[in-house]
Short mmCIF file of C-alpha atoms and ligand atoms in Angstrom, two decimals:
data_model
loop_
_atom_site.label_atom_id
_atom_site.label_comp_id
_atom_site.label_asym_id
_atom_site.label_seq_id
_atom_site.Cartn_x
_atom_site.Cartn_y
_atom_site.Cartn_z
CA MET A 19 0.00 0.00 0.00
CA SER A 20 1.31 3.44 -0.84
CA GLU A 21 1.95 5.55 2.24
CA SER A 22 -0.47 8.30 3.31
CA PHE A 23 -2.37 8.83 0.10
CA ASP A 24 -4.30 12.11 0.04
CA ILE A 25 -7.38 11.76 -2.16
CA ARG A 26 -8.21 15.48 -2.14
CA GLU A 27 -4.72 16.29 -3.32
CA TRP A 28 -5.14 13.64 -6.05
CA PHE A 29 -8.16 15.53 -7.37
CA VAL A 30 -5.91 18.56 -7.80
CA ASN A 31 -2.66 17.01 -9.12
CA ARG A 32 -3.95 13.67 -10.55
CA LYS A 33 -0.39 12.45 -10.28
CA ASP A 34 -0.61 8.81 -9.29
CA LEU A 35 -2.88 6.32 -10.95
CA LEU A 36 -5.81 6.00 -8.51
CA VAL A 37 -6.40 2.33 -7.71
CA ILE A 38 -9.51 1.24 -5.87
CA SER A 39 -9.89 -2.45 -5.15
CA GLY A 40 -11.77 -4.79 -2.87
CA PRO A 41 -14.76 -7.07 -2.95
CA CYS A 42 -17.92 -6.49 -4.93
CA SER A 43 -19.78 -7.13 -1.66
CA VAL A 44 -18.55 -7.13 1.90
CA GLU A 45 -19.66 -10.61 3.01
CA SER A 46 -17.98 -11.28 6.36
CA ARG A 47 -15.26 -9.87 8.60
CA GLU A 48 -12.89 -12.70 7.61
CA GLN A 49 -13.49 -12.21 3.88
CA LEU A 50 -12.92 -8.46 4.04
CA LEU A 51 -9.82 -8.61 6.22
CA ALA A 52 -8.28 -11.44 4.15
CA THR A 53 -8.88 -9.51 0.93
CA ALA A 54 -7.52 -6.30 2.47
CA ALA A 55 -4.43 -8.18 3.73
CA GLY A 56 -3.76 -9.40 0.16
CA LEU A 57 -4.27 -5.91 -1.26
CA SER A 58 -1.91 -4.40 1.31
CA GLU A 59 0.88 -6.26 -0.55
CA ILE A 60 0.25 -4.18 -3.67
CA ASP A 61 1.88 -0.75 -3.68
CA ARG A 62 -0.49 0.69 -6.24
CA VAL A 63 -3.71 0.14 -4.27
CA GLN A 64 -4.67 3.19 -2.22
CA VAL A 65 -8.39 2.65 -1.67
CA LEU A 66 -10.33 -0.36 -0.34
CA ARG A 67 -13.78 -0.70 -1.87
CA GLY A 68 -16.60 -2.81 -0.50
CA GLY A 69 -20.29 -2.94 -1.36
CA ILE A 70 -22.36 -2.74 1.82
CA TRP A 71 -25.78 -2.30 0.19
CA LYS A 72 -26.12 -4.18 -3.09
CA PRO A 73 -28.65 -3.17 -5.73
CA ARG A 74 -29.77 -6.58 -7.02
CA THR A 75 -31.99 -7.28 -9.98
CA ARG A 76 -34.12 -9.86 -8.13
CA PRO A 77 -35.19 -9.56 -4.47
CA ASP A 78 -34.12 -13.05 -3.39
CA ALA A 79 -30.42 -12.37 -4.07
CA PHE A 80 -27.88 -11.25 -1.43
CA GLU A 81 -28.60 -7.57 -0.88
CA GLY A 82 -25.53 -6.70 1.15
CA ILE A 83 -24.46 -7.14 4.76
CA GLY A 84 -25.55 -3.63 5.79
CA GLU A 85 -24.34 -1.50 8.71
CA GLU A 86 -22.26 -4.23 10.37
CA GLY A 87 -19.98 -4.33 7.32
CA LEU A 88 -19.08 -0.67 7.90
CA LYS A 89 -17.40 -1.70 11.18
CA TRP A 90 -15.22 -4.19 9.30
CA MET A 91 -14.38 -1.55 6.70
CA ARG A 92 -13.24 0.70 9.55
CA GLU A 93 -11.19 -2.15 11.00
CA ALA A 94 -9.52 -2.85 7.63
CA LYS A 95 -8.76 0.85 7.29
CA GLU A 96 -7.14 1.02 10.74
CA ARG A 97 -5.19 -2.19 10.21
CA TYR A 98 -3.85 -1.57 6.70
CA GLY A 99 -4.05 2.20 6.23
CA PHE A 100 -6.32 2.16 3.18
CA LEU A 101 -8.85 4.84 2.45
CA THR A 102 -12.29 3.21 2.26
CA MET A 103 -15.04 3.60 -0.28
CA THR A 104 -18.59 2.32 -0.62
CA GLU A 105 -21.69 2.72 -2.75
CA VAL A 106 -24.57 4.87 -1.52
CA ALA A 107 -28.01 4.85 -3.07
CA VAL A 108 -30.27 6.58 -0.52
CA PRO A 109 -29.72 9.28 2.15
CA GLU A 110 -29.66 6.66 4.92
CA HIS A 111 -26.62 5.03 3.28
CA VAL A 112 -24.87 8.39 3.14
CA GLU A 113 -25.52 9.08 6.82
CA LEU A 114 -24.26 5.64 7.90
CA ALA A 115 -21.20 5.73 5.62
CA LEU A 116 -20.21 9.13 7.03
CA ARG A 117 -20.87 7.99 10.60
CA TYR A 118 -18.46 5.05 10.20
CA GLY A 119 -15.73 7.14 8.63
CA ILE A 120 -15.93 5.95 5.01
CA ASP A 121 -13.56 8.25 3.08
CA ILE A 122 -15.01 8.22 -0.43
CA LEU A 123 -18.47 7.46 -1.81
CA TRP A 124 -19.61 6.20 -5.17
CA ILE A 125 -23.01 6.32 -6.76
CA GLY A 126 -23.93 3.20 -8.69
CA ALA A 127 -25.10 2.78 -12.26
CA ARG A 128 -28.64 1.93 -11.14
CA THR A 129 -28.97 5.06 -9.01
CA VAL A 130 -27.55 7.51 -11.54
CA VAL A 131 -30.43 6.66 -13.90
CA ASN A 132 -32.90 8.18 -11.48
CA PRO A 133 -32.78 12.00 -11.16
CA PHE A 134 -35.01 11.91 -8.05
CA SER A 135 -32.57 9.60 -6.25
CA MET A 136 -29.63 11.67 -7.44
CA GLN A 137 -31.22 14.86 -6.15
CA GLU A 138 -31.99 13.27 -2.78
CA ILE A 139 -28.39 12.14 -2.39
CA ALA A 140 -27.11 15.55 -3.52
CA ASN A 141 -29.33 17.28 -0.97
CA CYS A 142 -28.09 15.16 1.85
CA LEU A 143 -24.45 15.72 0.84
CA LYS A 144 -24.86 19.52 0.75
CA ASN A 145 -21.51 21.24 1.28
CA CYS A 146 -19.80 18.04 2.44
CA ASP A 147 -16.18 17.81 1.46
CA ILE A 148 -16.22 14.04 0.96
CA PRO A 149 -15.11 12.93 -2.52
CA VAL A 150 -17.91 11.33 -4.55
CA PHE A 151 -17.50 9.30 -7.73
CA VAL A 152 -20.41 8.95 -10.12
CA LYS A 153 -20.67 5.80 -12.22
CA ASN A 154 -22.10 6.08 -15.70
CA PRO A 155 -25.74 5.02 -15.95
CA ILE A 156 -26.47 1.50 -17.21
CA ALA A 157 -27.81 2.72 -20.56
CA PRO A 158 -25.59 4.82 -22.85
CA ASP A 159 -27.37 8.03 -21.93
CA PHE A 160 -24.62 10.62 -21.64
CA LYS A 161 -26.86 13.39 -20.33
CA LEU A 162 -27.96 11.35 -17.32
CA TRP A 163 -24.30 10.94 -16.34
CA LEU A 164 -23.62 14.65 -16.81
CA GLY A 165 -26.85 15.56 -15.03
CA ALA A 166 -25.92 13.48 -11.99
CA ILE A 167 -22.57 15.28 -11.80
CA GLU A 168 -24.33 18.64 -12.13
CA ARG A 169 -26.66 17.79 -9.25
CA LEU A 170 -23.60 17.18 -7.05
CA ASP A 171 -22.06 20.45 -8.31
CA GLY A 172 -25.29 22.14 -7.26
CA ALA A 173 -24.90 20.73 -3.75
CA GLY A 174 -21.51 22.45 -3.47
CA LEU A 175 -19.35 19.32 -3.65
CA LYS A 176 -15.78 20.07 -4.62
CA TYR A 177 -14.38 16.60 -5.18
CA ILE A 178 -16.45 14.93 -7.86
CA GLY A 179 -15.06 12.13 -10.00
CA ALA A 180 -16.54 9.82 -12.64
CA ILE A 181 -16.31 6.07 -13.07
CA HIS A 182 -16.64 4.54 -16.50
CA ARG A 183 -18.15 1.08 -15.93
CA GLY A 184 -19.38 0.31 -19.43
CA PHE A 185 -22.89 0.32 -20.86
CA SER A 186 -25.50 -2.35 -21.20
CA SER A 187 -26.14 -3.20 -24.85
CA TYR A 188 -28.57 -5.30 -26.87
CA GLU A 189 -25.86 -6.14 -29.32
CA ASP A 190 -23.78 -9.22 -28.83
CA THR A 191 -20.46 -8.09 -27.35
CA PRO A 192 -17.80 -10.00 -25.43
CA TYR A 193 -18.32 -7.60 -22.51
CA ARG A 194 -20.83 -7.57 -19.71
CA ASN A 195 -21.06 -3.81 -20.29
CA ALA A 196 -19.62 -2.53 -23.55
CA PRO A 197 -17.04 0.21 -22.96
CA LEU A 198 -18.26 2.69 -25.66
CA TRP A 199 -15.16 4.83 -25.10
CA GLU A 200 -16.66 7.76 -27.02
CA ILE A 201 -18.96 8.49 -24.06
CA PRO A 202 -16.26 9.03 -21.39
CA ILE A 203 -14.30 10.97 -24.04
CA GLU A 204 -17.29 13.30 -24.44
CA LEU A 205 -17.46 13.72 -20.66
CA LEU A 206 -13.76 14.58 -20.61
CA ARG A 207 -14.29 17.12 -23.40
CA LEU A 208 -17.17 18.88 -21.62
CA ARG A 209 -15.99 18.46 -18.03
CA PRO A 210 -12.18 18.38 -17.96
CA ASP A 211 -12.47 19.24 -14.25
CA VAL A 212 -13.99 15.81 -13.45
CA PRO A 213 -11.36 13.06 -13.31
CA ILE A 214 -12.46 9.78 -14.88
CA ILE A 215 -11.37 6.33 -13.76
CA THR A 216 -12.31 2.95 -15.25
CA ASP A 217 -14.14 0.11 -13.53
CA ILE A 218 -12.74 -2.73 -15.62
CA SER A 219 -14.56 -5.41 -13.58
CA HIS A 220 -18.06 -4.29 -14.56
CA ILE A 221 -17.00 -3.66 -18.15
CA CYS A 222 -15.58 -7.18 -18.54
CA GLY A 223 -17.89 -9.31 -16.41
CA CYS A 224 -15.27 -12.08 -16.53
CA ARG A 225 -11.63 -12.48 -15.53
CA GLU A 226 -10.27 -13.28 -18.98
CA LEU A 227 -10.80 -9.82 -20.47
CA LEU A 228 -9.51 -7.77 -17.53
CA GLN A 229 -5.87 -7.47 -18.62
CA ASP A 230 -6.70 -6.26 -22.13
CA VAL A 231 -9.34 -3.81 -21.03
CA ALA A 232 -7.02 -2.43 -18.33
CA GLN A 233 -4.38 -1.81 -20.99
CA THR A 234 -6.90 -0.16 -23.33
CA ALA A 235 -8.08 2.06 -20.47
CA LEU A 236 -4.50 3.12 -19.78
CA ASP A 237 -3.96 3.81 -23.47
CA MET A 238 -7.11 5.96 -23.42
CA GLY A 239 -5.57 7.98 -20.60
CA THR A 240 -7.63 6.73 -17.67
CA LEU A 241 -6.68 8.31 -14.37
CA GLY A 242 -7.34 5.20 -12.33
CA PHE A 243 -9.00 1.85 -11.91
CA MET A 244 -11.73 0.25 -9.87
CA ILE A 245 -11.17 -3.52 -9.80
CA GLU A 246 -13.10 -6.08 -7.78
CA THR A 247 -10.98 -8.48 -5.73
CA HIS A 248 -11.94 -11.26 -3.34
CA ASN A 249 -9.91 -13.70 -1.26
CA ASP A 250 -11.98 -16.57 -2.71
CA PRO A 251 -13.55 -15.25 -5.93
CA ASP A 252 -15.19 -18.51 -7.00
CA HIS A 253 -17.32 -18.47 -3.87
CA ALA A 254 -18.15 -14.77 -3.89
CA LEU A 255 -21.81 -14.01 -3.14
CA THR A 256 -21.99 -11.46 -5.97
CA ASP A 257 -20.16 -11.03 -9.28
CA ALA A 258 -18.12 -14.22 -8.76
CA LYS A 259 -17.11 -14.50 -12.42
CA GLN A 260 -15.39 -11.13 -12.59
CA GLN A 261 -13.58 -10.99 -9.25
CA ILE A 262 -9.91 -11.91 -8.96
CA THR A 263 -7.60 -12.56 -6.03
CA PRO A 264 -5.28 -9.78 -4.84
CA ALA A 265 -2.36 -11.98 -6.00
CA SER A 266 -3.74 -12.04 -9.57
CA LEU A 267 -4.20 -8.28 -9.42
CA LYS A 268 -0.56 -7.86 -8.48
CA LYS A 269 0.49 -9.93 -11.50
CA ALA A 270 -1.84 -7.99 -13.79
CA PHE A 271 -0.29 -4.69 -12.70
CA ASN A 272 3.16 -5.98 -13.52
CA LYS A 273 2.10 -6.75 -17.09
CA LEU A 274 0.63 -3.32 -17.82
CA VAL A 275 2.52 -0.84 -19.97
CA TYR A 276 2.26 2.69 -18.59
CA LYS A 277 2.27 5.40 -21.24
CA LYS A 278 3.20 9.09 -21.14
CA LYS A 279 0.25 11.48 -20.75
CA ASN A 280 1.73 14.37 -22.64
CA VAL A 281 3.23 14.16 -26.07
CA ASP A 282 6.56 15.86 -26.36
CA LEU A 283 5.82 18.39 -29.07
CA ASP A 284 9.43 18.32 -30.26
CA GLU A 285 8.69 14.96 -31.77
CA THR A 286 8.60 16.07 -35.38
CA VAL A 287 7.56 12.67 -36.70
CA LEU A 288 4.30 12.90 -34.79
CA LEU A 289 3.84 16.55 -35.74
CA ASN A 290 4.21 15.71 -39.42
CA LEU A 291 1.81 12.83 -39.23
CA ARG A 292 -0.72 15.07 -37.49
CA LYS A 293 -0.28 17.66 -40.21
CA GLU A 294 -1.08 15.02 -42.81
CA ILE A 295 -4.17 13.96 -40.86
CA ASP A 296 -5.34 17.59 -40.64
CA GLU A 297 -4.99 17.98 -44.40
CA ILE A 298 -6.93 14.79 -45.06
CA ASP A 299 -9.68 15.88 -42.66
CA ASP A 300 -9.93 19.22 -44.50
CA GLU A 301 -10.20 17.39 -47.78
CA LEU A 302 -12.86 15.07 -46.33
CA LEU A 303 -14.97 18.05 -45.26
CA ASN A 304 -14.67 19.70 -48.69
CA LEU A 305 -15.74 16.45 -50.35
CA ILE A 306 -18.68 16.01 -48.00
CA ALA A 307 -19.82 19.59 -48.70
CA LYS A 308 -19.53 18.93 -52.43
CA ARG A 309 -21.51 15.69 -52.07
CA MET A 310 -24.28 17.46 -50.16
CA ASN A 311 -24.51 20.09 -52.86
CA ILE A 312 -25.07 17.41 -55.51
CA SER A 313 -27.51 15.68 -53.20
CA GLU A 314 -29.57 18.92 -53.06
CA GLN A 315 -29.64 19.07 -56.85
CA ILE A 316 -30.93 15.49 -56.88
CA GLY A 317 -33.54 16.58 -54.31
CA ASP A 318 -34.75 19.36 -56.68
CA PHE A 319 -34.99 16.85 -59.51
CA LYS A 320 -37.04 14.46 -57.36
CA LYS A 321 -39.39 17.29 -56.32
CA ARG A 322 -39.94 18.38 -59.89
CA HIS A 323 -40.72 14.85 -60.99
CA LYS A 324 -42.70 13.95 -57.87
CA VAL A 325 -40.40 11.10 -56.93
CA THR A 326 -40.04 9.98 -53.27
CA VAL A 327 -36.91 11.18 -51.50
CA LEU A 328 -36.06 7.74 -50.13
CA GLN A 329 -35.04 5.35 -52.87
CA MET A 330 -34.44 2.12 -50.99
CA GLY A 331 -32.92 0.19 -53.90
CA ARG A 332 -30.37 2.91 -54.55
CA TRP A 333 -29.49 3.22 -50.84
CA LYS A 334 -28.95 -0.53 -50.49
CA GLN A 335 -26.71 -0.47 -53.56
CA ILE A 336 -24.61 2.44 -52.23
CA LEU A 337 -24.21 0.82 -48.83
CA GLU A 338 -23.29 -2.61 -50.17
CA HIS A 339 -20.81 -1.19 -52.65
CA HIS A 340 -19.04 1.00 -50.10
CA ILE A 341 -18.96 -1.64 -47.39
CA ASN A 342 -17.33 -4.11 -49.80
CA LYS A 343 -14.90 -1.52 -51.02
CA GLY A 344 -14.12 -0.37 -47.47
CA VAL A 345 -13.47 -3.91 -46.26
CA ASN A 346 -11.14 -4.48 -49.23
CA LEU A 347 -9.26 -1.35 -48.21
CA GLY A 348 -8.81 -2.79 -44.71
CA LEU A 349 -11.48 -0.64 -43.03
CA ASP A 350 -13.84 -1.86 -40.35
CA LYS A 351 -17.20 -2.93 -41.77
CA GLU A 352 -19.30 -1.40 -38.98
CA SER A 353 -17.42 1.89 -39.13
CA VAL A 354 -17.94 2.20 -42.91
CA LYS A 355 -21.62 1.45 -42.38
CA ASP A 356 -21.89 4.09 -39.62
CA ILE A 357 -20.16 6.74 -41.76
CA PHE A 358 -22.45 6.18 -44.75
CA GLU A 359 -25.56 6.06 -42.58
CA ILE A 360 -24.71 9.51 -41.21
CA ILE A 361 -24.03 10.86 -44.71
CA HIS A 362 -27.23 9.34 -46.08
CA LYS A 363 -29.31 10.72 -43.19
CA ASP A 364 -28.00 14.23 -43.87
CA SER A 365 -28.64 13.81 -47.61
CA ILE A 366 -32.23 12.74 -46.97
CA ASN A 367 -32.82 15.70 -44.65
CA ARG A 368 -31.62 18.11 -47.31
CA GLN A 369 -33.96 16.63 -49.87
CA LEU A 370 -37.08 16.77 -47.68
C1 PEP B 407 -20.46 -2.45 -7.95
O1 PEP B 407 -19.51 -1.67 -8.09
O2 PEP B 407 -20.39 -3.48 -7.29
C2 PEP B 407 -21.69 -2.16 -8.69
C3 PEP B 407 -22.88 -2.60 -8.30
O3 PEP B 407 -21.46 -1.46 -9.78
P1 PEP B 407 -22.42 -0.81 -10.90
O4 PEP B 407 -23.24 0.21 -10.20
O5 PEP B 407 -21.42 -0.24 -11.85
O6 PEP B 407 -23.21 -1.94 -11.51
MN1 MN B 408 -19.94 -5.85 -8.53
#
């Protein structure tokens, strides 16, 4: 464990990678202390997490140990020097967590979806100086995530962070919650003041993907990780498939490649490549504008001859041709499809 980590200072300097680890659920005193003992062997871990109240899909599942678990969190903190962190979903959780000296709170993906719950939590945290991390909502609804953060801003909180935990998706993906990196990137663009960390456990949903997703998160510039660990993951009462032992976490950290945050602008190779990209992007925009102009002329023709704007046969032909061509050029099929769908949508709008 790193010595005397100051979380409020981290919000200001963001120097060290923030690493939060511990069980999905606090199950017993033995389980928590054994997990914390394992984590205390890893220098990078500063914060011990533990779910005390668990939002479960069905009511017959384990819903968390409750208040008693907060005593064990306090014990683990005193014994190993970790900061402690837990999930709060209602004002009563906030009051209890504060009473037992929990250092950092997080708001879960199922709570962030509900503005009433968010507002209630914000009200009860008014002017507190406890750091609070907001997970993204389950569905890829960016504004709900932003809105939750704004409600905490409104309550005068100064230390607000975000946790990217992936998004539920109807499409078949290897992940439990698909990462959809463009959403945290948008949050970073609009709220550079809110540090974002990555909960790789809830993104992956299984142990096998953790290493790769952790590396991708680092490559995307994540400022930290939340990772679920358990002294006996196979017998965990919740999220057994995605939890790993502290010993496996230690190994995983050793395999990660840490990259530089800032590009040294003296690197002329990179500068030249960026210049080329900028020129190509300019050209792309000119071509798109030219295409839209022709599309409008086609729209006039269709109006004059009373022909419907949407010509399904033609659209299918365009899409098929470009997807085949794109794939032959080594492009990703889905990306080519997305690009042409956007272009086609704009074309249609101009012709209506
Ligand atoms: C958790 O961290 O254990 C949890 C329930 O997460 P989420 O809210 O992201 O599902
Ligand atoms: Mn979990």
